[in-house]
PDB file of N, CA and C in Angstrom:
ATOM      1  N   MET A   1     126.158 187.760  51.398  1.00 77.00           N
ATOM      2  CA  MET A   1     126.092 186.565  50.461  1.00 77.00           C
ATOM      3  C   MET A   1     125.016 185.677  50.981  1.00 77.00           C
ATOM      4  N   SER A   2     124.325 185.157  49.992  1.00 82.00           N
ATOM      5  CA  SER A   2     123.156 184.271  50.374  1.00 82.00           C
ATOM      6  C   SER A   2     123.643 182.996  50.890  1.00 82.00           C
ATOM      7  N   ILE A   3     122.721 182.307  51.691  1.00 86.00           N
ATOM      8  CA  ILE A   3     123.128 180.951  52.208  1.00 86.00           C
ATOM      9  C   ILE A   3     123.136 179.876  51.275  1.00 86.00           C
ATOM     10  N   GLN A   4     122.413 180.120  50.107  1.00 90.00           N
ATOM     11  CA  GLN A   4     122.382 179.048  49.122  1.00 90.00           C
ATOM     12  C   GLN A   4     123.737 178.715  48.573  1.00 90.00           C
ATOM     13  N   TYR A   5     124.651 179.711  48.521  1.00 92.00           N
ATOM     14  CA  TYR A   5     125.948 179.469  48.065  1.00 92.00           C
ATOM     15  C   TYR A   5     126.806 178.572  49.013  1.00 92.00           C
ATOM     16  N   TYR A   6     126.612 178.833  50.290  1.00 92.00           N
ATOM     17  CA  TYR A   6     127.292 178.096  51.311  1.00 92.00           C
ATOM     18  C   TYR A   6     126.683 176.653  51.303  1.00 92.00           C
ATOM     19  N   VAL A   7     125.397 176.459  51.212  1.00 93.00           N
ATOM     20  CA  VAL A   7     124.867 175.129  51.129  1.00 93.00           C
ATOM     21  C   VAL A   7     125.382 174.369  49.882  1.00 93.00           C
ATOM     22  N   ALA A   8     125.465 174.992  48.732  1.00 95.00           N
ATOM     23  CA  ALA A   8     125.863 174.323  47.473  1.00 95.00           C
ATOM     24  C   ALA A   8     127.287 173.984  47.712  1.00 95.00           C
ATOM     25  N   LEU A   9     128.160 174.845  48.190  1.00 95.00           N
ATOM     26  CA  LEU A   9     129.517 174.526  48.390  1.00 95.00           C
ATOM     27  C   LEU A   9     129.790 173.387  49.251  1.00 95.00           C
ATOM     28  N   ALA A  10     129.043 173.445  50.454  1.00 95.00           N
ATOM     29  CA  ALA A  10     129.228 172.317  51.378  1.00 95.00           C
ATOM     30  C   ALA A  10     128.653 170.981  50.843  1.00 95.00           C
ATOM     31  N   ALA A  11     127.621 171.069  50.160  1.00 96.00           N
ATOM     32  CA  ALA A  11     127.101 169.830  49.649  1.00 96.00           C
ATOM     33  C   ALA A  11     128.068 169.341  48.581  1.00 96.00           C
ATOM     34  N   CYS A  12     128.660 170.163  47.697  1.00 97.00           N
ATOM     35  CA  CYS A  12     129.673 169.639  46.766  1.00 97.00           C
ATOM     36  C   CYS A  12     130.903 169.104  47.475  1.00 97.00           C
ATOM     37  N   LEU A  13     131.440 169.768  48.441  1.00 96.00           N
ATOM     38  CA  LEU A  13     132.510 169.198  49.278  1.00 96.00           C
ATOM     39  C   LEU A  13     132.201 167.909  49.897  1.00 96.00           C
ATOM     40  N   PHE A  14     131.002 167.765  50.412  1.00 96.00           N
ATOM     41  CA  PHE A  14     130.654 166.579  51.124  1.00 96.00           C
ATOM     42  C   PHE A  14     130.540 165.442  50.162  1.00 96.00           C
ATOM     43  N   CYS A  15     129.917 165.700  49.008  1.00 97.00           N
ATOM     44  CA  CYS A  15     129.775 164.732  47.894  1.00 97.00           C
ATOM     45  C   CYS A  15     131.133 164.213  47.348  1.00 97.00           C
ATOM     46  N   ILE A  16     132.026 165.134  47.187  1.00 96.00           N
ATOM     47  CA  ILE A  16     133.369 164.730  46.743  1.00 96.00           C
ATOM     48  C   ILE A  16     134.073 163.814  47.801  1.00 96.00           C
ATOM     49  N   GLY A  17     133.809 164.207  49.122  1.00 96.00           N
ATOM     50  CA  GLY A  17     134.420 163.434  50.220  1.00 96.00           C
ATOM     51  C   GLY A  17     133.854 161.955  50.199  1.00 96.00           C
ATOM     52  N   VAL A  18     132.548 161.908  50.085  1.00 96.00           N
ATOM     53  CA  VAL A  18     131.855 160.524  49.999  1.00 96.00           C
ATOM     54  C   VAL A  18     132.363 159.752  48.847  1.00 96.00           C
ATOM     55  N   ALA A  19     132.408 160.382  47.705  1.00 96.00           N
ATOM     56  CA  ALA A  19     132.839 159.655  46.557  1.00 96.00           C
ATOM     57  C   ALA A  19     134.287 159.163  46.660  1.00 96.00           C
ATOM     58  N   GLY A  20     135.133 160.030  47.317  1.00 94.00           N
ATOM     59  CA  GLY A  20     136.593 159.535  47.541  1.00 94.00           C
ATOM     60  C   GLY A  20     136.665 158.510  48.530  1.00 94.00           C
ATOM     61  N   VAL A  21     135.851 158.415  49.577  1.00 94.00           N
ATOM     62  CA  VAL A  21     135.939 157.382  50.537  1.00 94.00           C
ATOM     63  C   VAL A  21     135.350 156.115  49.934  1.00 94.00           C
ATOM     64  N   LEU A  22     134.396 156.172  49.161  1.00 95.00           N
ATOM     65  CA  LEU A  22     133.770 154.950  48.549  1.00 95.00           C
ATOM     66  C   LEU A  22     134.569 154.415  47.379  1.00 95.00           C
ATOM     67  N   THR A  23     135.320 155.188  46.671  1.00 94.00           N
ATOM     68  CA  THR A  23     135.958 154.637  45.424  1.00 94.00           C
ATOM     69  C   THR A  23     137.526 154.409  45.553  1.00 94.00           C
ATOM     70  N   ARG A  24     138.134 155.109  46.536  1.00 92.00           N
ATOM     71  CA  ARG A  24     139.575 154.997  46.581  1.00 92.00           C
ATOM     72  C   ARG A  24     140.029 153.883  47.549  1.00 92.00           C
ATOM     73  N   ARG A  25     141.160 153.350  47.383  1.00 89.00           N
ATOM     74  CA  ARG A  25     141.756 152.282  48.291  1.00 89.00           C
ATOM     75  C   ARG A  25     142.981 152.669  49.013  1.00 89.00           C
ATOM     76  N   ASN A  26     143.419 153.843  48.737  1.00 90.00           N
ATOM     77  CA  ASN A  26     144.623 154.461  49.418  1.00 90.00           C
ATOM     78  C   ASN A  26     144.211 155.109  50.801  1.00 90.00           C
ATOM     79  N   ALA A  27     144.748 154.608  51.809  1.00 88.00           N
ATOM     80  CA  ALA A  27     144.413 155.099  53.148  1.00 88.00           C
ATOM     81  C   ALA A  27     144.572 156.605  53.371  1.00 88.00           C
ATOM     82  N   ILE A  28     145.637 157.134  52.826  1.00 90.00           N
ATOM     83  CA  ILE A  28     145.873 158.638  52.998  1.00 90.00           C
ATOM     84  C   ILE A  28     144.769 159.429  52.296  1.00 90.00           C
ATOM     85  N   ILE A  29     144.492 159.060  51.123  1.00 93.00           N
ATOM     86  CA  ILE A  29     143.368 159.761  50.425  1.00 93.00           C
ATOM     87  C   ILE A  29     142.043 159.572  51.098  1.00 93.00           C
ATOM     88  N   ILE A  30     141.781 158.402  51.646  1.00 92.00           N
ATOM     89  CA  ILE A  30     140.516 158.253  52.381  1.00 92.00           C
ATOM     90  C   ILE A  30     140.486 159.123  53.614  1.00 92.00           C
ATOM     91  N   PHE A  31     141.638 159.384  54.235  1.00 88.00           N
ATOM     92  CA  PHE A  31     141.652 160.276  55.368  1.00 88.00           C
ATOM     93  C   PHE A  31     141.316 161.722  54.921  1.00 88.00           C
ATOM     94  N   MET A  32     141.959 162.067  53.777  1.00 92.00           N
ATOM     95  CA  MET A  32     141.727 163.395  53.276  1.00 92.00           C
ATOM     96  C   MET A  32     140.328 163.613  52.975  1.00 92.00           C
ATOM     97  N   CYS A  33     139.651 162.642  52.380  1.00 94.00           N
ATOM     98  CA  CYS A  33     138.232 162.728  52.092  1.00 94.00           C
ATOM     99  C   CYS A  33     137.370 162.872  53.284  1.00 94.00           C
ATOM    100  N   ILE A  34     137.782 162.182  54.333  1.00 92.00           N
ATOM    101  CA  ILE A  34     136.995 162.273  55.617  1.00 92.00           C
ATOM    102  C   ILE A  34     137.199 163.596  56.157  1.00 92.00           C
ATOM    103  N   GLU A  35     138.300 164.202  56.036  1.00 91.00           N
ATOM    104  CA  GLU A  35     138.639 165.701  56.472  1.00 91.00           C
ATOM    105  C   GLU A  35     137.721 166.637  55.676  1.00 91.00           C
ATOM    106  N   LEU A  36     137.569 166.285  54.366  1.00 94.00           N
ATOM    107  CA  LEU A  36     136.838 167.133  53.477  1.00 94.00           C
ATOM    108  C   LEU A  36     135.333 167.180  53.966  1.00 94.00           C
ATOM    109  N   MET A  37     134.874 165.926  54.294  1.00 94.00           N
ATOM    110  CA  MET A  37     133.480 165.854  54.659  1.00 94.00           C
ATOM    111  C   MET A  37     133.263 166.654  56.037  1.00 94.00           C
ATOM    112  N   LEU A  38     134.354 166.574  56.985  1.00 92.00           N
ATOM    113  CA  LEU A  38     134.141 167.256  58.221  1.00 92.00           C
ATOM    114  C   LEU A  38     134.112 168.719  57.986  1.00 92.00           C
ATOM    115  N   ASN A  39     135.000 169.219  57.059  1.00 92.00           N
ATOM    116  CA  ASN A  39     134.947 170.654  56.872  1.00 92.00           C
ATOM    117  C   ASN A  39     133.854 171.100  56.127  1.00 92.00           C
ATOM    118  N   ALA A  40     133.148 170.249  55.289  1.00 94.00           N
ATOM    119  CA  ALA A  40     131.823 170.633  54.755  1.00 94.00           C
ATOM    120  C   ALA A  40     130.730 170.830  55.899  1.00 94.00           C
ATOM    121  N   VAL A  41     130.792 169.995  56.798  1.00 92.00           N
ATOM    122  CA  VAL A  41     129.826 170.112  57.985  1.00 92.00           C
ATOM    123  C   VAL A  41     130.148 171.393  58.845  1.00 92.00           C
ATOM    124  N   ASN A  42     131.491 171.636  59.003  1.00 90.00           N
ATOM    125  CA  ASN A  42     131.795 172.880  59.738  1.00 90.00           C
ATOM    126  C   ASN A  42     131.297 174.102  58.885  1.00 90.00           C
ATOM    127  N   LEU A  43     131.476 174.106  57.580  1.00 91.00           N
ATOM    128  CA  LEU A  43     131.093 175.185  56.844  1.00 91.00           C
ATOM    129  C   LEU A  43     129.609 175.430  56.980  1.00 91.00           C
ATOM    130  N   MET A  44     128.829 174.311  56.977  1.00 91.00           N
ATOM    131  CA  MET A  44     127.355 174.538  57.142  1.00 91.00           C
ATOM    132  C   MET A  44     127.000 175.114  58.534  1.00 91.00           C
ATOM    133  N   LEU A  45     127.747 174.620  59.622  1.00 88.00           N
ATOM    134  CA  LEU A  45     127.489 175.046  60.970  1.00 88.00           C
ATOM    135  C   LEU A  45     127.651 176.555  60.994  1.00 88.00           C
ATOM    136  N   VAL A  46     128.769 176.981  60.483  1.00 87.00           N
ATOM    137  CA  VAL A  46     129.114 178.363  60.587  1.00 87.00           C
ATOM    138  C   VAL A  46     128.197 179.309  59.710  1.00 87.00           C
ATOM    139  N   ALA A  47     127.883 178.704  58.518  1.00 87.00           N
ATOM    140  CA  ALA A  47     126.918 179.511  57.697  1.00 87.00           C
ATOM    141  C   ALA A  47     125.584 179.627  58.328  1.00 87.00           C
ATOM    142  N   PHE A  48     125.022 178.557  58.856  1.00 86.00           N
ATOM    143  CA  PHE A  48     123.754 178.592  59.514  1.00 86.00           C
ATOM    144  C   PHE A  48     123.696 179.527  60.757  1.00 86.00           C
ATOM    145  N   SER A  49     124.794 179.434  61.425  1.00 83.00           N
ATOM    146  CA  SER A  49     124.879 180.331  62.683  1.00 83.00           C
ATOM    147  C   SER A  49     124.913 181.798  62.364  1.00 83.00           C
ATOM    148  N   LYS A  50     125.602 182.104  61.250  1.00 79.00           N
ATOM    149  CA  LYS A  50     125.675 183.502  60.939  1.00 79.00           C
ATOM    150  C   LYS A  50     124.345 183.870  60.239  1.00 79.00           C
ATOM    151  N   MET A  51     123.701 183.100  59.531  1.00 77.00           N
ATOM    152  CA  MET A  51     122.503 183.494  58.785  1.00 77.00           C
ATOM    153  C   MET A  51     121.229 183.319  59.544  1.00 77.00           C
ATOM    154  N   SER A  52     121.241 182.679  60.678  1.00 72.00           N
ATOM    155  CA  SER A  52     120.014 182.539  61.387  1.00 72.00           C
ATOM    156  C   SER A  52     119.605 183.843  62.036  1.00 72.00           C
ATOM    157  N   PRO A  53     118.435 184.338  61.579  1.00 66.00           N
ATOM    158  CA  PRO A  53     117.977 185.624  62.112  1.00 66.00           C
ATOM    159  C   PRO A  53     117.580 185.672  63.578  1.00 66.00           C
ATOM    160  N   ALA A  54     117.097 184.539  64.113  1.00 62.00           N
ATOM    161  CA  ALA A  54     116.773 184.646  65.510  1.00 62.00           C
ATOM    162  C   ALA A  54     117.947 184.652  66.421  1.00 62.00           C
ATOM    163  N   VAL A  55     118.888 183.872  66.095  1.00 58.00           N
ATOM    164  CA  VAL A  55     120.112 183.849  66.836  1.00 58.00           C
ATOM    165  C   VAL A  55     120.961 185.217  66.748  1.00 58.00           C
ATOM    166  N   ALA A  56     120.946 185.667  65.549  1.00 59.00           N
ATOM    167  CA  ALA A  56     121.651 186.874  65.244  1.00 59.00           C
ATOM    168  C   ALA A  56     120.976 188.124  66.039  1.00 59.00           C
ATOM    169  N   ALA A  57     119.620 188.061  66.126  1.00 64.00           N
ATOM    170  CA  ALA A  57     118.892 189.152  66.835  1.00 64.00           C
ATOM    171  C   ALA A  57     119.217 189.149  68.304  1.00 64.00           C
ATOM    172  N   VAL A  58     119.148 187.925  68.892  1.00 62.00           N
ATOM    173  CA  VAL A  58     119.386 187.809  70.244  1.00 62.00           C
ATOM    174  C   VAL A  58     120.845 188.109  70.577  1.00 62.00           C
ATOM    175  N   ASN A  59     121.818 187.640  69.896  1.00 59.00           N
ATOM    176  CA  ASN A  59     123.175 187.814  70.205  1.00 59.00           C
ATOM    177  C   ASN A  59     123.812 189.156  69.714  1.00 59.00           C
ATOM    178  N   SER A  60     123.123 189.795  68.776  1.00 60.00           N
ATOM    179  CA  SER A  60     123.751 191.032  68.268  1.00 60.00           C
ATOM    180  C   SER A  60     123.679 192.229  69.383  1.00 60.00           C
ATOM    181  N   SER A  61     122.770 192.036  70.212  1.00 61.00           N
ATOM    182  CA  SER A  61     122.747 193.028  71.344  1.00 61.00           C
ATOM    183  C   SER A  61     123.901 192.893  72.209  1.00 61.00           C
ATOM    184  N   MET A  62     124.463 191.682  72.321  1.00 59.00           N
ATOM    185  CA  MET A  62     125.601 191.426  73.100  1.00 59.00           C
ATOM    186  C   MET A  62     126.840 191.469  72.307  1.00 59.00           C
ATOM    187  N   GLY A  63     126.748 191.514  70.973  1.00 58.00           N
ATOM    188  CA  GLY A  63     127.986 191.611  70.131  1.00 58.00           C
ATOM    189  C   GLY A  63     128.601 190.306  69.889  1.00 58.00           C
ATOM    190  N   ALA A  64     127.841 189.228  70.042  1.00 60.00           N
ATOM    191  CA  ALA A  64     128.463 187.915  69.861  1.00 60.00           C
ATOM    192  C   ALA A  64     127.554 187.001  68.988  1.00 60.00           C
ATOM    193  N   ALA A  65     127.282 187.486  67.735  1.00 56.00           N
ATOM    194  CA  ALA A  65     126.334 186.755  66.857  1.00 56.00           C
ATOM    195  C   ALA A  65     126.959 185.502  66.236  1.00 56.00           C
ATOM    196  N   GLY A  66     126.354 184.335  66.547  1.00 63.00           N
ATOM    197  CA  GLY A  66     126.841 183.094  65.984  1.00 63.00           C
ATOM    198  C   GLY A  66     128.136 182.425  66.548  1.00 63.00           C
ATOM    199  N   THR A  67     128.529 182.795  67.743  1.00 74.00           N
ATOM    200  CA  THR A  67     129.681 182.357  68.394  1.00 74.00           C
ATOM    201  C   THR A  67     129.516 180.895  68.806  1.00 74.00           C
ATOM    202  N   ASP A  68     128.324 180.396  69.074  1.00 77.00           N
ATOM    203  CA  ASP A  68     128.074 179.090  69.613  1.00 77.00           C
ATOM    204  C   ASP A  68     128.571 178.110  68.590  1.00 77.00           C
ATOM    205  N   ALA A  69     128.059 178.260  67.437  1.00 78.00           N
ATOM    206  CA  ALA A  69     128.447 177.302  66.239  1.00 78.00           C
ATOM    207  C   ALA A  69     129.873 177.426  65.997  1.00 78.00           C
ATOM    208  N   GLN A  70     130.515 178.553  66.100  1.00 80.00           N
ATOM    209  CA  GLN A  70     131.930 178.640  65.815  1.00 80.00           C
ATOM    210  C   GLN A  70     132.771 177.922  66.821  1.00 80.00           C
ATOM    211  N   LEU A  71     132.317 178.029  68.115  1.00 85.00           N
ATOM    212  CA  LEU A  71     133.062 177.212  69.192  1.00 85.00           C
ATOM    213  C   LEU A  71     132.837 175.724  68.908  1.00 85.00           C
ATOM    214  N   PHE A  72     131.629 175.372  68.542  1.00 84.00           N
ATOM    215  CA  PHE A  72     131.409 173.922  68.249  1.00 84.00           C
ATOM    216  C   PHE A  72     132.324 173.437  67.059  1.00 84.00           C
ATOM    217  N   VAL A  73     132.465 174.277  66.035  1.00 86.00           N
ATOM    218  CA  VAL A  73     133.313 174.043  64.904  1.00 86.00           C
ATOM    219  C   VAL A  73     134.801 173.917  65.422  1.00 86.00           C
ATOM    220  N   PHE A  74     135.185 174.740  66.286  1.00 88.00           N
ATOM    221  CA  PHE A  74     136.571 174.661  66.884  1.00 88.00           C
ATOM    222  C   PHE A  74     136.715 173.321  67.499  1.00 88.00           C
ATOM    223  N   PHE A  75     135.795 172.884  68.257  1.00 89.00           N
ATOM    224  CA  PHE A  75     136.001 171.600  68.976  1.00 89.00           C
ATOM    225  C   PHE A  75     136.005 170.471  68.002  1.00 89.00           C
ATOM    226  N   ILE A  76     135.195 170.536  66.932  1.00 88.00           N
ATOM    227  CA  ILE A  76     135.203 169.443  65.877  1.00 88.00           C
ATOM    228  C   ILE A  76     136.514 169.438  65.181  1.00 88.00           C
ATOM    229  N   MET A  77     137.094 170.590  64.993  1.00 88.00           N
ATOM    230  CA  MET A  77     138.456 170.655  64.368  1.00 88.00           C
ATOM    231  C   MET A  77     139.581 170.085  65.339  1.00 88.00           C
ATOM    232  N   VAL A  78     139.539 170.316  66.547  1.00 92.00           N
ATOM    233  CA  VAL A  78     140.371 169.694  67.509  1.00 92.00           C
ATOM    234  C   VAL A  78     140.380 168.118  67.511  1.00 92.00           C
ATOM    235  N   VAL A  79     139.110 167.643  67.569  1.00 90.00           N
ATOM    236  CA  VAL A  79     138.772 166.233  67.628  1.00 90.00           C
ATOM    237  C   VAL A  79     139.365 165.635  66.236  1.00 90.00           C
ATOM    238  N   ALA A  80     139.000 166.300  65.149  1.00 88.00           N
ATOM    239  CA  ALA A  80     139.489 165.800  63.843  1.00 88.00           C
ATOM    240  C   ALA A  80     141.041 165.857  63.740  1.00 88.00           C
ATOM    241  N   ALA A  81     141.714 166.690  64.382  1.00 90.00           N
ATOM    242  CA  ALA A  81     143.147 166.781  64.346  1.00 90.00           C
ATOM    243  C   ALA A  81     143.692 165.584  65.184  1.00 90.00           C
ATOM    244  N   ALA A  82     143.069 165.270  66.266  1.00 92.00           N
ATOM    245  CA  ALA A  82     143.433 164.147  67.122  1.00 92.00           C
ATOM    246  C   ALA A  82     143.233 162.843  66.303  1.00 92.00           C
ATOM    247  N   GLU A  83     142.077 162.769  65.666  1.00 88.00           N
ATOM    248  CA  GLU A  83     141.742 161.580  64.867  1.00 88.00           C
ATOM    249  C   GLU A  83     142.819 161.347  63.741  1.00 88.00           C
ATOM    250  N   VAL A  84     143.090 162.375  63.026  1.00 87.00           N
ATOM    251  CA  VAL A  84     144.073 162.303  62.009  1.00 87.00           C
ATOM    252  C   VAL A  84     145.448 161.815  62.479  1.00 87.00           C
ATOM    253  N   SER A  85     145.763 162.415  63.563  1.00 92.00           N
ATOM    254  CA  SER A  85     147.216 162.027  64.192  1.00 92.00           C
ATOM    255  C   SER A  85     147.293 160.540  64.449  1.00 92.00           C
ATOM    256  N   VAL A  86     146.281 159.962  65.024  1.00 93.00           N
ATOM    257  CA  VAL A  86     146.198 158.550  65.417  1.00 93.00           C
ATOM    258  C   VAL A  86     146.094 157.859  64.076  1.00 93.00           C
ATOM    259  N   GLY A  87     145.279 158.203  63.194  1.00 89.00           N
ATOM    260  CA  GLY A  87     145.163 157.516  61.928  1.00 89.00           C
ATOM    261  C   GLY A  87     146.513 157.486  61.061  1.00 89.00           C
ATOM    262  N   LEU A  88     147.104 158.653  61.033  1.00 91.00           N
ATOM    263  CA  LEU A  88     148.396 158.672  60.330  1.00 91.00           C
ATOM    264  C   LEU A  88     149.468 157.918  60.971  1.00 91.00           C
ATOM    265  N   ALA A  89     149.345 157.733  62.261  1.00 93.00           N
ATOM    266  CA  ALA A  89     150.363 156.845  62.995  1.00 93.00           C
ATOM    267  C   ALA A  89     150.109 155.331  62.634  1.00 93.00           C
ATOM    268  N   ILE A  90     148.900 155.051  62.525  1.00 89.00           N
ATOM    269  CA  ILE A  90     148.520 153.655  62.066  1.00 89.00           C
ATOM    270  C   ILE A  90     148.932 153.445  60.611  1.00 89.00           C
ATOM    271  N   ILE A  91     148.724 154.449  59.766  1.00 88.00           N
ATOM    272  CA  ILE A  91     149.144 154.225  58.377  1.00 88.00           C
ATOM    273  C   ILE A  91     150.673 154.106  58.265  1.00 88.00           C
ATOM    274  N   VAL A  92     151.429 154.912  59.084  1.00 91.00           N
ATOM    275  CA  VAL A  92     152.880 154.879  58.973  1.00 91.00           C
ATOM    276  C   VAL A  92     153.287 153.465  59.445  1.00 91.00           C
ATOM    277  N   MET A  93     152.764 152.999  60.539  1.00 90.00           N
ATOM    278  CA  MET A  93     153.078 151.604  60.969  1.00 90.00           C
ATOM    279  C   MET A  93     152.760 150.589  59.953  1.00 90.00           C
ATOM    280  N   MET A  94     151.614 150.666  59.288  1.00 86.00           N
ATOM    281  CA  MET A  94     151.219 149.839  58.223  1.00 86.00           C
ATOM    282  C   MET A  94     152.111 149.815  57.088  1.00 86.00           C
ATOM    283  N   TYR A  95     152.628 151.005  56.753  1.00 88.00           N
ATOM    284  CA  TYR A  95     153.524 151.217  55.653  1.00 88.00           C
ATOM    285  C   TYR A  95     154.849 150.540  55.977  1.00 88.00           C
ATOM    286  N   ARG A  96     155.303 150.768  57.222  1.00 91.00           N
ATOM    287  CA  ARG A  96     156.624 150.195  57.486  1.00 91.00           C
ATOM    288  C   ARG A  96     156.571 148.686  57.447  1.00 91.00           C
ATOM    289  N   ASN A  97     155.420 148.121  57.834  1.00 87.00           N
ATOM    290  CA  ASN A  97     155.359 146.599  57.892  1.00 87.00           C
ATOM    291  C   ASN A  97     155.143 145.939  56.489  1.00 87.00           C
ATOM    292  N   ILE A  98     154.221 146.519  55.655  1.00 85.00           N
ATOM    293  CA  ILE A  98     153.859 145.934  54.466  1.00 85.00           C
ATOM    294  C   ILE A  98     154.296 146.748  53.215  1.00 85.00           C
ATOM    295  N   HIS A  99     154.887 147.955  53.292  1.00 87.00           N
ATOM    296  CA  HIS A  99     155.357 148.749  52.256  1.00 87.00           C
ATOM    297  C   HIS A  99     154.142 149.094  51.259  1.00 87.00           C
ATOM    298  N   SER A 100     152.957 149.275  51.855  1.00 85.00           N
ATOM    299  CA  SER A 100     151.812 149.676  51.027  1.00 85.00           C
ATOM    300  C   SER A 100     150.819 150.391  51.964  1.00 85.00           C
ATOM    301  N   VAL A 101     149.937 151.280  51.479  1.00 85.00           N
ATOM    302  CA  VAL A 101     148.895 151.901  52.148  1.00 85.00           C
ATOM    303  C   VAL A 101     147.510 151.419  51.638  1.00 85.00           C
ATOM    304  N   ASP A 102     147.502 150.357  50.973  1.00 86.00           N
ATOM    305  CA  ASP A 102     146.249 149.759  50.394  1.00 86.00           C
ATOM    306  C   ASP A 102     145.367 149.258  51.554  1.00 86.00           C
ATOM    307  N   ILE A 103     144.085 149.685  51.613  1.00 84.00           N
ATOM    308  CA  ILE A 103     143.287 149.242  52.643  1.00 84.00           C
ATOM    309  C   ILE A 103     142.801 147.823  52.553  1.00 84.00           C
ATOM    310  N   ASN A 104     142.918 147.242  51.239  1.00 83.00           N
ATOM    311  CA  ASN A 104     142.502 145.852  51.113  1.00 83.00           C
ATOM    312  C   ASN A 104     143.394 144.933  51.940  1.00 83.00           C
ATOM    313  N   PHE A 105     144.588 145.371  52.245  1.00 79.00           N
ATOM    314  CA  PHE A 105     145.414 144.594  53.123  1.00 79.00           C
ATOM    315  C   PHE A 105     144.831 144.368  54.517  1.00 79.00           C
ATOM    316  N   LEU A 106     144.105 145.376  54.975  1.00 76.00           N
ATOM    317  CA  LEU A 106     143.578 145.260  56.300  1.00 76.00           C
ATOM    318  C   LEU A 106     142.562 144.163  56.538  1.00 76.00           C
ATOM    319  N   ASN A 107     142.103 143.548  55.340  1.00 75.00           N
ATOM    320  CA  ASN A 107     141.257 142.387  55.510  1.00 75.00           C
ATOM    321  C   ASN A 107     141.957 141.237  56.023  1.00 75.00           C
ATOM    322  N   ARG A 108     143.262 141.230  55.832  1.00 74.00           N
ATOM    323  CA  ARG A 108     144.136 140.133  56.253  1.00 74.00           C
ATOM    324  C   ARG A 108     144.232 140.021  57.739  1.00 74.00           C
ATOM    325  N   LEU A 109     143.980 141.208  58.403  1.00 71.00           N
ATOM    326  CA  LEU A 109     144.180 141.355  59.855  1.00 71.00           C
ATOM    327  C   LEU A 109     142.992 140.684  60.612  1.00 71.00           C
ATOM    328  N   LYS A 110     142.018 140.159  59.944  1.00 69.00           N
ATOM    329  CA  LYS A 110     140.828 139.538  60.584  1.00 69.00           C
ATOM    330  C   LYS A 110     141.315 138.162  61.204  1.00 69.00           C
ATOM    331  N   ASN A 111     142.235 137.509  60.649  1.00 64.00           N
ATOM    332  CA  ASN A 111     142.695 136.260  61.041  1.00 64.00           C
ATOM    333  C   ASN A 111     143.738 136.232  62.137  1.00 64.00           C
TER     334      ASN A 111
END
């Protein structure tokens, strides 16, 4: 499969994520959109690592073509999972206190 399809899919996912972050006020949906953007970047990393002819030529003799980017993607997923767990804990505490997940309420925390 050509790399243009991966680039187009990743660009679409990233644009949907950006639109969701910029237009929505629900904290949970904003977290989902951020995860969508992270996964778009991960898709690009894996696609470029697999399609890069220089890297593939060097690593194919060793039988490990494109594993560097895949390991990097794995670490990104681990950090994203930790970020989501902390973020969801904050959202749950916010919901317990104000019974809403609207991020406009967070402006009140400035004072």
